[in-house]
XYZ file of C-alpha atoms in Angstrom:
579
model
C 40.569 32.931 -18.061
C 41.665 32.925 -21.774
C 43.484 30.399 -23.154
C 46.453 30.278 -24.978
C 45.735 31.622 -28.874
C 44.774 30.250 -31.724
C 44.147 30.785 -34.994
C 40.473 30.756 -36.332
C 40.367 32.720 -38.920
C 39.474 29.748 -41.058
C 37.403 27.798 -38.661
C 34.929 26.279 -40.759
C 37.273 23.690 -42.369
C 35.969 20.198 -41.143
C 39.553 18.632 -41.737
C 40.415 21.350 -39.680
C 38.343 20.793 -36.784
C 38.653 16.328 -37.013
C 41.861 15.919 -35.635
C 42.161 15.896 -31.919
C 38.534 17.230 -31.122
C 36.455 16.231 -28.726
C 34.142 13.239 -29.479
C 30.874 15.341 -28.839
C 29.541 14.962 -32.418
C 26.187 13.219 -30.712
C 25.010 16.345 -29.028
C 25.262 18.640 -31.477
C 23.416 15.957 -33.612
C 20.589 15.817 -30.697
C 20.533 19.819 -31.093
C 20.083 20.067 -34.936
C 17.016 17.192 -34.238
C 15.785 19.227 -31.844
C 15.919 22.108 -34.167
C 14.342 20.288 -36.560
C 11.889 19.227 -34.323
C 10.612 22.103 -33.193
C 11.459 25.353 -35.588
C 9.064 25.847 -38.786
C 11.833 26.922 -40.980
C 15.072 25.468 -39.460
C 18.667 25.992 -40.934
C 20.854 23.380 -39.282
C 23.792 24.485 -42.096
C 24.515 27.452 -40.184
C 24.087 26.260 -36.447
C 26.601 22.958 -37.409
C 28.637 25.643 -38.771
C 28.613 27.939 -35.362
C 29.619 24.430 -32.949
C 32.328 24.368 -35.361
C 34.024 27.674 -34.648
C 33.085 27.771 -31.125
C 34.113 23.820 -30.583
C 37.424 25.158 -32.401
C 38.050 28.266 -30.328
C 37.240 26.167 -26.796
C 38.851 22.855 -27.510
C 41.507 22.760 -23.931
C 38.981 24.556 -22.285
C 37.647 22.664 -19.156
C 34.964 23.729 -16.916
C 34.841 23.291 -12.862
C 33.180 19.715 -13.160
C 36.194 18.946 -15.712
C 33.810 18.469 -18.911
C 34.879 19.877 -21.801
C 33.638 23.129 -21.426
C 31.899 23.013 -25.123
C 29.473 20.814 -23.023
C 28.225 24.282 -21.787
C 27.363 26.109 -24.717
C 25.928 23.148 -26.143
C 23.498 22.653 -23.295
C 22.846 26.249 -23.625
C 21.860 25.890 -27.229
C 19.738 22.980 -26.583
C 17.578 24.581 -23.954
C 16.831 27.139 -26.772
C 16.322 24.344 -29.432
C 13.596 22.891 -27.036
C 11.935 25.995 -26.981
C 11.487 26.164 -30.546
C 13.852 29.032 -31.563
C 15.230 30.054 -34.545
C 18.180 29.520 -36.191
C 20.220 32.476 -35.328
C 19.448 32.514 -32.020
C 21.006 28.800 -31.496
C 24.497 30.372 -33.351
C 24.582 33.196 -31.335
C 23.896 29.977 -27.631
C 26.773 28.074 -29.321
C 28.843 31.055 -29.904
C 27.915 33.253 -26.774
C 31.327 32.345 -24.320
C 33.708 32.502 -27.228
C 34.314 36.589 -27.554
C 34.155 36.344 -23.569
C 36.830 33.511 -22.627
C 39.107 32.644 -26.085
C 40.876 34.447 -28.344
C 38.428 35.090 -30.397
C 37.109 38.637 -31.561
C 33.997 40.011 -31.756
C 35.262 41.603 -35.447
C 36.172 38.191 -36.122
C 32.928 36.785 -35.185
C 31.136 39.820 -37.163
C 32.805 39.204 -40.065
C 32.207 35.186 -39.517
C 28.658 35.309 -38.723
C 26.957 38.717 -39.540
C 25.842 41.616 -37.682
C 23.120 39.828 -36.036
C 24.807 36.774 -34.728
C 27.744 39.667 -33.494
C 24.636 41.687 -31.652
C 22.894 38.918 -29.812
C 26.621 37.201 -28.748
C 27.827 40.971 -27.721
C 24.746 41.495 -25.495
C 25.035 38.608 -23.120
C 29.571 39.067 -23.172
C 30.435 40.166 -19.777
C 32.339 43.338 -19.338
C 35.706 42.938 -18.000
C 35.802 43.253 -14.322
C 39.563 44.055 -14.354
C 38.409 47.635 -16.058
C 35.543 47.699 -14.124
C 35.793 46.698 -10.748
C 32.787 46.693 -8.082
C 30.376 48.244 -11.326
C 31.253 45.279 -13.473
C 27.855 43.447 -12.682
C 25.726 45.989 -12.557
C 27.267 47.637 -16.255
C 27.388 44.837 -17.746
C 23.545 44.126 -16.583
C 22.770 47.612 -18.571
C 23.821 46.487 -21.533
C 21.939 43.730 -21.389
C 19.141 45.415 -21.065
C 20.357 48.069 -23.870
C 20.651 44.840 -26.630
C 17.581 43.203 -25.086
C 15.642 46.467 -25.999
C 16.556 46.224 -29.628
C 16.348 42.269 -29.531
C 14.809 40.058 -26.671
C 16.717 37.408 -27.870
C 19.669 38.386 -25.914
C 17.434 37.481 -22.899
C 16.415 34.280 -23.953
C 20.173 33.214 -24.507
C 21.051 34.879 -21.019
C 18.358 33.024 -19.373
C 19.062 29.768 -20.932
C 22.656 30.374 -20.219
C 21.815 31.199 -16.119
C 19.884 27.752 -16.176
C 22.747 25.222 -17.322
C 24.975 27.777 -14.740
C 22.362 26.791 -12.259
C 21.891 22.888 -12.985
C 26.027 22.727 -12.229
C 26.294 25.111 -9.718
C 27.468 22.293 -7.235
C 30.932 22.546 -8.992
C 31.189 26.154 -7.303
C 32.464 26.777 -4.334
C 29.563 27.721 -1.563
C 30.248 31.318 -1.384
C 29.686 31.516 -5.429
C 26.882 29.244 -4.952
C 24.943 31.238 -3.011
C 26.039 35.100 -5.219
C 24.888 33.490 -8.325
C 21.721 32.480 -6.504
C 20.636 35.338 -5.163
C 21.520 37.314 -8.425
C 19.357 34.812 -10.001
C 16.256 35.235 -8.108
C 16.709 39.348 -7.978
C 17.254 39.629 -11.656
C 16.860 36.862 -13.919
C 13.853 34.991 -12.607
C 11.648 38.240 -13.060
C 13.041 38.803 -16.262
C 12.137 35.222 -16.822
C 8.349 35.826 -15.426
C 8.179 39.206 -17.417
C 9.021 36.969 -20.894
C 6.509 34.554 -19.882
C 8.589 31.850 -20.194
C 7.544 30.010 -17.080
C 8.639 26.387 -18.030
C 12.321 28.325 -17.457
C 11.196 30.113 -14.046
C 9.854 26.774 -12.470
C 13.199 24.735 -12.927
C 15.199 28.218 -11.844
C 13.270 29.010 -8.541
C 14.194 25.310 -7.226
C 17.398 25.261 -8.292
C 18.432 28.779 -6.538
C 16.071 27.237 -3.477
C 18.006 24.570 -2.953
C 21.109 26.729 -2.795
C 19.861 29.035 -0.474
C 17.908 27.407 2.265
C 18.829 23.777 1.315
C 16.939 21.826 4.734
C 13.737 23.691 3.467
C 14.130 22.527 -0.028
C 15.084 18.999 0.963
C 12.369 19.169 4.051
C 9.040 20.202 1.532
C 10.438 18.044 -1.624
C 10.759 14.809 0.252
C 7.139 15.832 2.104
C 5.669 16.600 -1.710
C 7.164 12.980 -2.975
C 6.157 11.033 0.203
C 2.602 12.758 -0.777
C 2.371 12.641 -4.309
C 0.847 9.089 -5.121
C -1.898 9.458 -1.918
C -3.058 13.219 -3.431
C -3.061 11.931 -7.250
C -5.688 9.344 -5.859
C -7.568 11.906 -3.806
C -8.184 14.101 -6.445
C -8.860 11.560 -9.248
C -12.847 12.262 -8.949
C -12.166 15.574 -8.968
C -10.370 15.101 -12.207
C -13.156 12.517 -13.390
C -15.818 15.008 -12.774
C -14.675 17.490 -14.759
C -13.720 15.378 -17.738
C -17.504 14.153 -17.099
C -18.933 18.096 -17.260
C -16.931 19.131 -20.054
C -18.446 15.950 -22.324
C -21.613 16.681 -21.419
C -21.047 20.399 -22.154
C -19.919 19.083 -25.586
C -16.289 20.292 -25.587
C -13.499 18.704 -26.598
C -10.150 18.865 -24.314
C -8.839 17.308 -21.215
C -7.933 16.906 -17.526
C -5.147 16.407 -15.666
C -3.292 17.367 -12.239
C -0.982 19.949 -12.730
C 2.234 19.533 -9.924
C 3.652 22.840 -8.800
C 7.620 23.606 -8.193
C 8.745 23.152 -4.917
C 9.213 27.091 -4.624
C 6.021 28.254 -4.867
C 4.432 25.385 -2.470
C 6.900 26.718 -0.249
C 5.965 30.281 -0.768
C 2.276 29.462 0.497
C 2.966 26.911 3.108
C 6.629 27.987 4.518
C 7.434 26.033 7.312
C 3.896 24.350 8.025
C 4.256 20.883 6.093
C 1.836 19.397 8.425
C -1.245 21.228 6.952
C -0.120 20.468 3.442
C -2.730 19.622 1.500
C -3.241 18.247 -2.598
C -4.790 21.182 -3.582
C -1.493 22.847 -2.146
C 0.539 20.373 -4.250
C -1.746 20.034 -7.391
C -4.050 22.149 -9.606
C -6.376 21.195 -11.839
C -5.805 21.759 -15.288
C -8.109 22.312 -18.134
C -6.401 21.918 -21.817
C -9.056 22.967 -24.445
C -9.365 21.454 -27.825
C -10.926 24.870 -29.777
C -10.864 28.406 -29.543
C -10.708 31.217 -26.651
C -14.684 30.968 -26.751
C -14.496 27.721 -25.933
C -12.741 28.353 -22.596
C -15.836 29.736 -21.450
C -17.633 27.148 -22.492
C -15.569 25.177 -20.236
C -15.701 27.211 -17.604
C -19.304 27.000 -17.362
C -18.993 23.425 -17.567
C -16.149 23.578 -14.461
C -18.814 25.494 -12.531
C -21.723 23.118 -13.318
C -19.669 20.001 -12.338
C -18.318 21.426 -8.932
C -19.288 24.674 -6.550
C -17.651 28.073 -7.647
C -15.480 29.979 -4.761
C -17.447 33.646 -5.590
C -15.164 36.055 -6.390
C -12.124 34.007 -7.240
C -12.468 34.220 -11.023
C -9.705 35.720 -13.152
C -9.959 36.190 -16.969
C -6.607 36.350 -18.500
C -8.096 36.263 -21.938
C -10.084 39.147 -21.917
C -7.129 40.946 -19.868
C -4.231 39.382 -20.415
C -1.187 39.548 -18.386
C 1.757 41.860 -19.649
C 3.887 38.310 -20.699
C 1.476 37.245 -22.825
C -0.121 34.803 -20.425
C -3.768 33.888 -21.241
C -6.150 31.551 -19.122
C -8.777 31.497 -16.971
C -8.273 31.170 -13.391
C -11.196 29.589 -11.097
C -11.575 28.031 -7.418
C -13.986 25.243 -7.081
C -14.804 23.297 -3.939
C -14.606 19.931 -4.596
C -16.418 16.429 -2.741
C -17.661 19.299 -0.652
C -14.723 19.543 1.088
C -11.395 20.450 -0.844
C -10.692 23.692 -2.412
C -9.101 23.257 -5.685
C -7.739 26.099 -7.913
C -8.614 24.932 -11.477
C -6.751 26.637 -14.436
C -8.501 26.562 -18.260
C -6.396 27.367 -21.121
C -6.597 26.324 -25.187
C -3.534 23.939 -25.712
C -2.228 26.851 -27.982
C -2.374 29.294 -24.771
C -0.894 26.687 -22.673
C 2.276 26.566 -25.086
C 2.702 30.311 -24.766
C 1.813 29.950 -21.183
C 4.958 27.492 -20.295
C 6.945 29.206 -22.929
C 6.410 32.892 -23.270
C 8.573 34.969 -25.768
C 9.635 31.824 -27.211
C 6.651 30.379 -28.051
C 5.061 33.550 -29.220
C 8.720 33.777 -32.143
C 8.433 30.554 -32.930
C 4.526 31.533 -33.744
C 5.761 34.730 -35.583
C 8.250 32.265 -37.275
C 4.989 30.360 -39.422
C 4.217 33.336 -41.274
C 2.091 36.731 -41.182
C -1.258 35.174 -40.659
C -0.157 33.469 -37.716
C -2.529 33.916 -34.931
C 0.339 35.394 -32.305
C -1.709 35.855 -29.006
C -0.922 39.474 -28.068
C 2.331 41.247 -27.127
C 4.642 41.463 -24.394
C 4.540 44.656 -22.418
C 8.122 46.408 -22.886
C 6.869 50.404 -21.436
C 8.422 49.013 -18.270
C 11.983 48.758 -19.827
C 11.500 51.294 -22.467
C 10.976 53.169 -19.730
C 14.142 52.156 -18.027
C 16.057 53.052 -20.296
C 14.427 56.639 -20.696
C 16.835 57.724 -18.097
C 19.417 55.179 -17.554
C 22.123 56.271 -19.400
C 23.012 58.991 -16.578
C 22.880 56.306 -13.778
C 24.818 55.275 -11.569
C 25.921 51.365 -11.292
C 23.833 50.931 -8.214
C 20.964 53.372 -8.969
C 20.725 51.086 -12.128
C 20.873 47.901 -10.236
C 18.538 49.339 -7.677
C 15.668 50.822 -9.987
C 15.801 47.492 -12.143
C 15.481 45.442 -9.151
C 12.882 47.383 -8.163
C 11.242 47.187 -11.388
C 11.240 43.804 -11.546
C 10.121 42.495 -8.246
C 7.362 40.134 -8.563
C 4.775 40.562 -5.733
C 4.278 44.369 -7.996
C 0.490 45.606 -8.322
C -1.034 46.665 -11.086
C -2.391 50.422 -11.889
C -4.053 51.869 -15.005
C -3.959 54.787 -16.982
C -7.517 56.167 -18.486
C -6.461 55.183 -21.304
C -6.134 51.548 -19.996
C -2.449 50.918 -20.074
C -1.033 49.061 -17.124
C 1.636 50.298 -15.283
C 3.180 47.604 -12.783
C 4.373 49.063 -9.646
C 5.544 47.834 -6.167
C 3.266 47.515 -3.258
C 3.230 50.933 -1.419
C 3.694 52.842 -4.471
C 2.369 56.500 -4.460
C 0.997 58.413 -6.946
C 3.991 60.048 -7.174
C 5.566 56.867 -8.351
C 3.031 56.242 -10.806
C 3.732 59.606 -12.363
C 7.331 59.023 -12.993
C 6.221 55.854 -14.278
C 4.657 57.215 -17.311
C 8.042 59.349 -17.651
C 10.156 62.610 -16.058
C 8.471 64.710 -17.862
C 5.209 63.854 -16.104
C 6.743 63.358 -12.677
C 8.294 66.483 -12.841
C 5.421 68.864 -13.548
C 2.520 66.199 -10.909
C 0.426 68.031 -8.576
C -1.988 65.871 -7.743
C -4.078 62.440 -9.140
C -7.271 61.150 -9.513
C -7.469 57.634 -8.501
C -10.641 56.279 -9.586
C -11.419 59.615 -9.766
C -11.090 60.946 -6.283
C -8.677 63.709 -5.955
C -5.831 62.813 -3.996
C -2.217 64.171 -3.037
C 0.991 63.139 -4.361
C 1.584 61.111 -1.670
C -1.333 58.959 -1.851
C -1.133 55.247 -2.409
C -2.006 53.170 -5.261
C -3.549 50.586 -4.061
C -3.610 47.041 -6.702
C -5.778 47.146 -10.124
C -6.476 51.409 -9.236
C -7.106 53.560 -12.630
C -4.782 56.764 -11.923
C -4.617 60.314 -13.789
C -1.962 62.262 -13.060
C -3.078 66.024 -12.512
C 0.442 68.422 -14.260
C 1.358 71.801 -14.194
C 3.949 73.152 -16.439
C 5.597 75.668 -14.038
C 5.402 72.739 -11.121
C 8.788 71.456 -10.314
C 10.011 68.329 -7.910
C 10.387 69.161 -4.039
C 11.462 67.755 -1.015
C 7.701 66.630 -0.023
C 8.006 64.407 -3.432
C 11.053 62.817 -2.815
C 9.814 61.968 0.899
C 6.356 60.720 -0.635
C 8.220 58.569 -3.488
C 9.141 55.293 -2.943
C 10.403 53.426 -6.196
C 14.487 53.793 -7.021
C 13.064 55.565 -10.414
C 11.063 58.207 -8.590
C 13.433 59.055 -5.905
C 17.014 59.222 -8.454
C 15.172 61.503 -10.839
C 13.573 63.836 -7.988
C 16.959 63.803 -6.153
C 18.499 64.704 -9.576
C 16.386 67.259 -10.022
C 16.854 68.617 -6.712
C 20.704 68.814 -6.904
C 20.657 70.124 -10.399
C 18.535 73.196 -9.221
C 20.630 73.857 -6.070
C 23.804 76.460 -6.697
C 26.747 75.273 -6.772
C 28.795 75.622 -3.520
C 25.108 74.062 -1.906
C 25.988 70.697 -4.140
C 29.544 70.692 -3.273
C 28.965 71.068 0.474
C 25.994 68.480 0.393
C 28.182 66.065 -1.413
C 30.969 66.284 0.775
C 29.404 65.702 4.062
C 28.004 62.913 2.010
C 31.228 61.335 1.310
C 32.903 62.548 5.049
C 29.935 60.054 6.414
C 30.792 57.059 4.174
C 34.561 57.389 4.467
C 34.032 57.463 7.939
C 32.158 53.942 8.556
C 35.447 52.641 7.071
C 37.799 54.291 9.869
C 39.258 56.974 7.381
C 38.714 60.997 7.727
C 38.097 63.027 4.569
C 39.721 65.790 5.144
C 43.077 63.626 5.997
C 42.221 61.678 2.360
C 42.088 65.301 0.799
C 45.802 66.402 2.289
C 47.237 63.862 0.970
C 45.881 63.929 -2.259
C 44.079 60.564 -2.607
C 40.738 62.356 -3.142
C 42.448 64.629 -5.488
C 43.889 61.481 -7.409
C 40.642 59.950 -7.384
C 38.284 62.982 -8.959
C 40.943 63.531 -12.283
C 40.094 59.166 -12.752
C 36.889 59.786 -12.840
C 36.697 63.376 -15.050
C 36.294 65.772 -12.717
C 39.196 68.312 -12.385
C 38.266 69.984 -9.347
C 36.896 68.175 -5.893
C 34.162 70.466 -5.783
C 32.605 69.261 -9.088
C 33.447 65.411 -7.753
C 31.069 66.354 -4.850
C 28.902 67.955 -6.575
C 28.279 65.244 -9.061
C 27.784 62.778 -5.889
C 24.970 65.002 -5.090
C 23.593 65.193 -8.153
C 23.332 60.902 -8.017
C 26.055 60.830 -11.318
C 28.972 59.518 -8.946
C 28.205 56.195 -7.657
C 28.697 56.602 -3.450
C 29.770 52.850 -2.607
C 32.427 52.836 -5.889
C 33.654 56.351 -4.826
C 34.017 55.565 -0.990
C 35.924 51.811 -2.598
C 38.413 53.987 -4.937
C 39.522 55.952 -1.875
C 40.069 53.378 0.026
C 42.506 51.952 -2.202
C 43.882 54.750 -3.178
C 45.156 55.352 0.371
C 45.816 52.198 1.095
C 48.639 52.171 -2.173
C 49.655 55.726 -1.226
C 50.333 54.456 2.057
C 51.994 51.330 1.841
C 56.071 51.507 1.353
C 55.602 48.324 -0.883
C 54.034 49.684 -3.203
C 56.966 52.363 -3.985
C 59.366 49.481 -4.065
């Protein structure tokens, strides 16, 4: 809700901002320090200067546990001041509620702040469900994405944003709890996972666990605690071992136990706490004092100190992973017994490691000869947005969910480009993967160059070429071979663009009869009375035909059609509303 308005056109005056504020000056003191702390080039001028407006422009403002609600943005901004980032992102944390829930105007920020501050705080603003409606989460999770492509920033401040929403979630009623949960783990975990910034993901996972199947959360955390001290002792010659083998292998680093979030324990032992083991609860980390080469050094040292599992090494610095993790992954039976998973890493990796995207800017932030470790992988959303602007809300929502699910494979061009994909993906997913134009035109693939159909799987780490022709075009057997949201929207798009006319139409109206239907209404009654009529000229189309036709051709959204009729007829049908 917006509060009442006020004038901040001159918000930077400090005698203007003493009287009557709220006595909060010692956190944004603890998020300049932090800022200090941990940015190479830190301007605390201009972030003091951005808790003034936005203290200013939410001073009345309460939030549902009755802080001051400046106490979120704040928290917000420190998350990112943890993580080392810069100065503007911190304005744009401190300022990112303002054009949202007060008076105040994006144009005012702009003209406050600059175009960047204005960019980032526009791409994480919520779009106004009142204009909106049922599409309101899924647009305004598009243009996200659309300011994230030009500026990952806006997902850093979104993410850190979700977290503090997630820490105080108790002060939400239990319905809300558990939407904002399960939004959470769909969307903004993997987005969290695909930035790399794990430290994030850990605290996230729990926190939506505990909303959504609260016994098992409280059932595995109190087994982990009443388990902790006996598995620390367990494993300490493990952990002695090693710091033995890498000393006598001459390289310099450390040991230690490494405690996984409740989440994933619970992801590999689900309801089976009696067989819960350490090596469930801990791994065994490896921090290196040197360069990449010396992570092999360590391995070898790992492997000379305690038996190697065969076949369980991964080298994520050779390969790494699209998020810009790098490590080496190893699993070592230890005291002849206990299978441990031991993970080696440079303490340089192991900073990008628990703090992805952020770690990698603040690296970028030291200067041009900074050693950055790699890049993160943006083909996925650049590819995304290849075709998103025609979308619907929920073919959006769908294709992004789909994109972003976390238990994907991994497939490779000849070229060696990965392209993550879901299990069961065909190769007709993996050729609109690379892009329509491909898709369209497929005829066939080599996967690890055997010739298969279209409607072959892809099975996980597979090196695929898609086999084109130019005067090939999508068919039916495509769309029943594809599987991901992408794939399907742009072969049933294709489809329903090449049909004639009256065929659309017809198609799309059955369509909507069926829908309609499942809520007790009849579409031809809807169309006599003129509520589908009313409904096509609100959303551009003059004639019904073209409004069924455009359903067809996946540009009308099904669910917000069938929810516009339905209200339509209820208004046109109830006497109060003529009143």
């Amino acid at each position: 809700m917006r509060r009442g308005a006020r004038t901040l056109r001159d918000p930077l005056s400090r005698a203007a901002r003493v009287d009557d504020q709220v006595d909060i000056d010692v956190d944004i003191g603890m998020v300049l320090r932090a800022h200090r702390a941990g940015y190479p080039r830190p301007r605390p001028g201009p972030v003091r200067r951005a808790y003034d407006v936005a203290e200013l422009a939410h001073r009345g403002q309460v939030r549902k546990s009755g802080e001051p609600y400046i106490i979120h943005p704040l928290a917000v901004t420190m998350i990112l001041a943890e993580c080392g980032m810069d100065s503007a992102t911190l304005q744009a944390a401190l300022l990112h509620d303002t054009v949202e829930d007060t008076e105040y105007t994006l144009p005012e920020l702009r003209a406050d702040f600059g175009d960047e501050i204005a960019v980032l705080v526009d791409g994480v603003t919520k779009l106004d469900g009142s204009k909106w409606g049922e599409r309101a989460e899924a647009e305004t999770f598009r243009k996200m994405v659309l300011a994230a492509a030009a500026d990952l920033r806006v997902l850093l401040i979104k993410l850190a944003d979700r977290l503090h929403n997630l820490r105080t979630l108790g002060f939400q009623p239990p319905h809300k709890q558990q939407r904002i949960a399960r939004q959470s783990q769909e969307l903004l975990i993997p987005f969290a996972e695909r930035l790399g910034m794990y430290e994030l993901k850990r605290e996230m996972d729990d926190l939506c666990f505990s909303v959504l199947r609260p016994e098992a959360h409280g059932e595995i955390k109190a087994a982990l605690d009443a388990r902790e001290a006996a598995g620390r002792a367990l494993l300490r010659p493990a952990v002695d071992r090693l710091r033995a083998a890498l000393k006598e292998h001459k390289v310099a680093g450390d040991v230690m136990l490494y405690r996984r979030h409740l989440w994933a324990v619970h992801l590999d032992v689900g309801d089976r706490l009696d067989t819960l083991q350490p090596a469930d609860q801990f791994r065994l980390l490896v921090l290196v004092d040197g360069e990449d080469r010396d992570c092999y050094i360590a391995l070898g040292a790992v492997h000379a100190g305690m038996n190697p599992v065969p076949g369980r090494l991964k080298d994520f610095i050779s390969l790494p992973r699209f998020n810009l993790y790098r490590a080496l992954h190893t699993r070592v039976i230890a005291d002849g017994r206990t299978v441990m998973d031991v993970i080696i890493r440079t303490r340089r990796m192991h900073r990008v490691a628990e703090r992805g995207l952020a770690a990698h800017m603040h690296e970028m932030a030291r200067g041009p000869g900074a050693d950055v470790a790699g890049r993160i992988d943006l083909e996925w959303l650049r590819r995304l947005l290849a075709w998103q602007n025609d979308a619907t809300s929920a073919d959006f929502l769908e294709s992004l969910r789909g994109d972003l699910r976390p238990d994907g494979i991994a497939a490779f061009t000849t070229g060696g480009e990965l392209i993550p994909l879901p299990p069961g993906a065909t190769s007709i997913d993996f050729a609109y993967a690379l892009g329509p134009q491909t898709g369209d035109h497929a005829i066939g693939a080599l996967i690890n160059g055997r010739l298969v159909p279209l409607h072959a799987r892809v099975d996980n780490g597979a090196v695929v070429h898609i086999l084109t022709d130019e005067t090939a075009s999508p068919s039916e057997a495509g769309l029943d071979a594809a599987t991901t949201p992408t794939a399907r929207l742009l072969i049933r798009r294709h489809l329903a663009a090449n049909q004639g006319p009256d065929d659309a139409a017809d198609k799309g109206r059955r369509v909507v009869a069926e829908a309609v239907a499942g809520e007790g209404l009849d579409l031809l009654d809807l169309e006599c009375l003129g509520v589908s009529g009313s409904v096509a000229e609100d959303l551009g189309h003059r004639e019904l035909d073209d409004l069924y036709a455009a359903v067809t051709a996946g540009k009308v959204d099904l669910d917000d059609l069938v929810a516009r009729l339905v209200k339509e007829n209820s208004r046109s049908t109830d006497p109060a509303q003529d009143s």
